[in-house]
Rosetta silent file (secondary structure, phi, psi, omega in degrees, C-alpha in Angstrom):
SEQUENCE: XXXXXXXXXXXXXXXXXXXXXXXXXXXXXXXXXXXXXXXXXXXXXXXXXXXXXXXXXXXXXXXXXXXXXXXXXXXXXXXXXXXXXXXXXXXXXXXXXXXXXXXXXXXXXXX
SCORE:     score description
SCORE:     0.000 S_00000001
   1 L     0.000  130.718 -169.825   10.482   -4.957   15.739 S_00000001
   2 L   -87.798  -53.146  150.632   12.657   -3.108   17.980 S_00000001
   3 L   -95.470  129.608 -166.813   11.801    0.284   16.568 S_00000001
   4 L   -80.990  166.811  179.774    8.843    0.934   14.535 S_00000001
   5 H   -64.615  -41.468 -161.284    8.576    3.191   11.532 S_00000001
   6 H   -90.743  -64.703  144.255    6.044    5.723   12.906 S_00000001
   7 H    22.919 -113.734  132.667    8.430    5.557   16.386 S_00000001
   8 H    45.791  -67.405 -169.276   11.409    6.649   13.968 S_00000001
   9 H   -73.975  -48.656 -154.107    9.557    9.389   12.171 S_00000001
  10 H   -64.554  -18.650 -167.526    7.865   10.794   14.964 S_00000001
  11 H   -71.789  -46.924  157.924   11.151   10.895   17.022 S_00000001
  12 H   -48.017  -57.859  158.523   12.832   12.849   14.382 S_00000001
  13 H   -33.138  -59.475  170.761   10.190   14.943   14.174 S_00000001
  14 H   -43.155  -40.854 -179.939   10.829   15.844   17.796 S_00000001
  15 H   -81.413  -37.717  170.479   13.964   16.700   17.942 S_00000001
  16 H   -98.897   -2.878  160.202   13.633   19.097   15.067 S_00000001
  17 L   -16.547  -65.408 -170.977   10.335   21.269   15.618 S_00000001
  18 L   -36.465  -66.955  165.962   11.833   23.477   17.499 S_00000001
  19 L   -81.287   27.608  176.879   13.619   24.722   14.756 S_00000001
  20 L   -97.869  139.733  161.101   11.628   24.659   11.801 S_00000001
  21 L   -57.539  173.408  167.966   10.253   27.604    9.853 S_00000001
  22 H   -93.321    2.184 -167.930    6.869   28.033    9.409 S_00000001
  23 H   -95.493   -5.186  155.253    7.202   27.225    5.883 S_00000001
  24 H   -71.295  -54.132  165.794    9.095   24.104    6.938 S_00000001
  25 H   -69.759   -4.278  178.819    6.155   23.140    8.936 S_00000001
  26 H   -71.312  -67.675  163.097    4.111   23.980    6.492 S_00000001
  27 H   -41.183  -47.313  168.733    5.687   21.374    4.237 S_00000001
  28 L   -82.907  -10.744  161.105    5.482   18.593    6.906 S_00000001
  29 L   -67.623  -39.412  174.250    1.680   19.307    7.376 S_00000001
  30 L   -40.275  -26.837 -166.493    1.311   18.173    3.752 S_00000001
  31 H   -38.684  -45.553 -164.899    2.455   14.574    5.403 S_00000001
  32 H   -54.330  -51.722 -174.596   -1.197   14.194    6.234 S_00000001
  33 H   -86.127  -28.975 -179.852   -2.548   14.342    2.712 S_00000001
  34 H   -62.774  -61.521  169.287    0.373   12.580    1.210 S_00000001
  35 H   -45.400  -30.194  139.253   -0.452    9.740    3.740 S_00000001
  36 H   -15.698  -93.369  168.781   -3.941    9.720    2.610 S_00000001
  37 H   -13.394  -66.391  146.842   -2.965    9.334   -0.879 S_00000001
  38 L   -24.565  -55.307 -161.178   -0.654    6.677    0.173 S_00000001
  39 L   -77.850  -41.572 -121.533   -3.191    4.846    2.306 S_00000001
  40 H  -105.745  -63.312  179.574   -5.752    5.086   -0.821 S_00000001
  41 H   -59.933  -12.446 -157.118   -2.807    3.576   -2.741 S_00000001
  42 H  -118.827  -26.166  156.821   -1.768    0.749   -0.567 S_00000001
  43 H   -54.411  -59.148  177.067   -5.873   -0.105   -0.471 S_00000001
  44 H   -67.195  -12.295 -178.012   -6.203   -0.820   -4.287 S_00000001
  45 H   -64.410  -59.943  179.319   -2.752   -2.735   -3.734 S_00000001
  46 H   -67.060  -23.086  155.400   -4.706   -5.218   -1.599 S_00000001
  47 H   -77.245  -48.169  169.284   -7.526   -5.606   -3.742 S_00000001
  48 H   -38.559  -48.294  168.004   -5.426   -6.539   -6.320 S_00000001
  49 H   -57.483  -44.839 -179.363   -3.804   -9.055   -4.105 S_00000001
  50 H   -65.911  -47.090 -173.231   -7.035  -10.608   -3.034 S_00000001
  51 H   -48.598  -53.813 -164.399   -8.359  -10.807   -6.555 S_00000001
  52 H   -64.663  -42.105  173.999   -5.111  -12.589   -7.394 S_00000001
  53 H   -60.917  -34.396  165.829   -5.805  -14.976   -4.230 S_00000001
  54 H   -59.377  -69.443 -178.834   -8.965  -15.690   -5.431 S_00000001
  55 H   -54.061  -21.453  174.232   -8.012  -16.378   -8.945 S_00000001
  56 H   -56.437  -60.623 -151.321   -5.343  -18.898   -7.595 S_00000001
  57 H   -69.101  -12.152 -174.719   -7.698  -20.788   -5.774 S_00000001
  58 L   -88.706  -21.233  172.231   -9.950  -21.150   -8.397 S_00000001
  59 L   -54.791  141.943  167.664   -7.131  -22.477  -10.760 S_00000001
  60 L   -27.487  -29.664 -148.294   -6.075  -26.249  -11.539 S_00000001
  61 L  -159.823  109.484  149.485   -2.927  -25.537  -10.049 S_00000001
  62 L   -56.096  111.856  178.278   -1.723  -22.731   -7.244 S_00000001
  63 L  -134.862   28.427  -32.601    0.093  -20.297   -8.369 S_00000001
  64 L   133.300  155.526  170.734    1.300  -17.176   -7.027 S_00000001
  65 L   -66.065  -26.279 -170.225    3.578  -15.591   -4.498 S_00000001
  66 L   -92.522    4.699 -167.008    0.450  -15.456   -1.857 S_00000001
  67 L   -70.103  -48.124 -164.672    0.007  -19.044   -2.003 S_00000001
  68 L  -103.641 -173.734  174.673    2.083  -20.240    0.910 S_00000001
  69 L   -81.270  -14.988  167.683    2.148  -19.438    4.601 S_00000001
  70 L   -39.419  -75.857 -178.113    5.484  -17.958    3.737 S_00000001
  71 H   -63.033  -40.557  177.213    4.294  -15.339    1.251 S_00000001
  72 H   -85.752   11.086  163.016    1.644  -14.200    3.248 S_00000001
  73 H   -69.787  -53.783 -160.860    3.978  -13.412    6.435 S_00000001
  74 H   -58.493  -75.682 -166.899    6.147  -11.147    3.836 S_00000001
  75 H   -59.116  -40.380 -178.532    3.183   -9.766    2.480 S_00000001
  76 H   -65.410  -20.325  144.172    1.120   -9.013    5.495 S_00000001
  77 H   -75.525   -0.670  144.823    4.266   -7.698    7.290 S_00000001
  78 H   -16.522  -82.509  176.358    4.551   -5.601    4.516 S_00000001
  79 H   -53.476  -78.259 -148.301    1.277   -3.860    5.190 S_00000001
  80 H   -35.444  -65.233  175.639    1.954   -3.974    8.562 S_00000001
  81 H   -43.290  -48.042  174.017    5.143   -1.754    7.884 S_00000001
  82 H   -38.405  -96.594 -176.159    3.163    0.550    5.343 S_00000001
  83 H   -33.079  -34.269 -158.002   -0.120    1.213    7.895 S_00000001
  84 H   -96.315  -42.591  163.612    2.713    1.773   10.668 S_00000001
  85 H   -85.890   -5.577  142.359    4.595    4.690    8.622 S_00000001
  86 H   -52.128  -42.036  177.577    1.514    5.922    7.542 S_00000001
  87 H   -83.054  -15.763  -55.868    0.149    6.392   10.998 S_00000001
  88 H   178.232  -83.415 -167.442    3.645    7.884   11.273 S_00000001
  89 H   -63.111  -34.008 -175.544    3.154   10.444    8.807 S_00000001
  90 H   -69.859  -40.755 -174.555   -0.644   11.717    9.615 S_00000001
  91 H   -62.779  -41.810  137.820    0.651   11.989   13.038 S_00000001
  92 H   -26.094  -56.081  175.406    3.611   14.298   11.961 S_00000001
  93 H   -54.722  -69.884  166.186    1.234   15.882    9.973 S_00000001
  94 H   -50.231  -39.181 -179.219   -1.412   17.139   12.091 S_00000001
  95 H   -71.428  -25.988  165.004    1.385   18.153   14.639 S_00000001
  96 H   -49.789  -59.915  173.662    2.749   20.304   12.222 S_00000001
  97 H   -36.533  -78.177  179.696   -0.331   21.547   10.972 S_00000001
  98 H   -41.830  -42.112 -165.497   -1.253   22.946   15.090 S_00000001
  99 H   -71.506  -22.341 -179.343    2.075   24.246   15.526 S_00000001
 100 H   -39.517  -56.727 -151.450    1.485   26.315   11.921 S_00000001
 101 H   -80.740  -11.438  167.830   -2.064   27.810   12.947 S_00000001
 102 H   -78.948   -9.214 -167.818   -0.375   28.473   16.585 S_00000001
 103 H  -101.812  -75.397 -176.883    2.547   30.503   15.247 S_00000001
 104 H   -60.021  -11.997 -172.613    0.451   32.275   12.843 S_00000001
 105 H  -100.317  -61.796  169.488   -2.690   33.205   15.542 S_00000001
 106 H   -14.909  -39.826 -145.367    0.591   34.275   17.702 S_00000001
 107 H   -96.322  -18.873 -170.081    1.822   36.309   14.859 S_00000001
 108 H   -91.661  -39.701  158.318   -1.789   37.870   14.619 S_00000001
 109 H   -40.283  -73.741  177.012   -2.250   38.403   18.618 S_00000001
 110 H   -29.584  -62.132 -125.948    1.295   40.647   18.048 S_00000001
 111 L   -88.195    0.000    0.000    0.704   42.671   15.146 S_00000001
């Protein structure tokens, strides 16, 4: 992969900080908990998948998408992609989050 996911987002990020509200940044600190949520979601995905790997093997007959060396390239770059805009997002997240409570403790130093 020539550019990565989290690469992509964070770079984006960059270029627009500057100019974000704080209630824009505000918004992109949720990233963090959405990426949780995500991560939480993309976890029961893979238990599902194992169970289903499991149940194959135990069958007369293999049968499944997860079967070959094939399927499990797709799926494990898959993840791979997932976990990589995920790290993507928390990282977005949290930077938002600092510049928020630095703008506001700024705004409180002023007043």
């Amino acid at each position: 992969m020539s550019t990565t996911m989290h690469t992509a987002l964070c770079t984006l990020y960059e270029r627009a900080k500057d100019g974000m509200t704080i209630q824009e940044l505000e918004t992109v600190a949720q990233l963090t908990e959405l990426a949780g949520d995500e991560a939480r979601r993309l976890s029961a995905l893979c238990e599902g998948v194992a169970c289903l790997v499991l149940s194959g093997e135990e069958a007369p007959c293999s049968a499944g998408s997860f079967q070959t060396p094939g399927g499990l390239f797709d799926l494990l770059c898959s993840l791979a992609h997932s976990l990589d805009a995920i790290g993507g997002l928390v990282e977005i997240g949290q930077e938002a989050d600092r510049r928020v409570r630095m703008q506001l403790a700024g705004d409180e130093v002023r007043s």
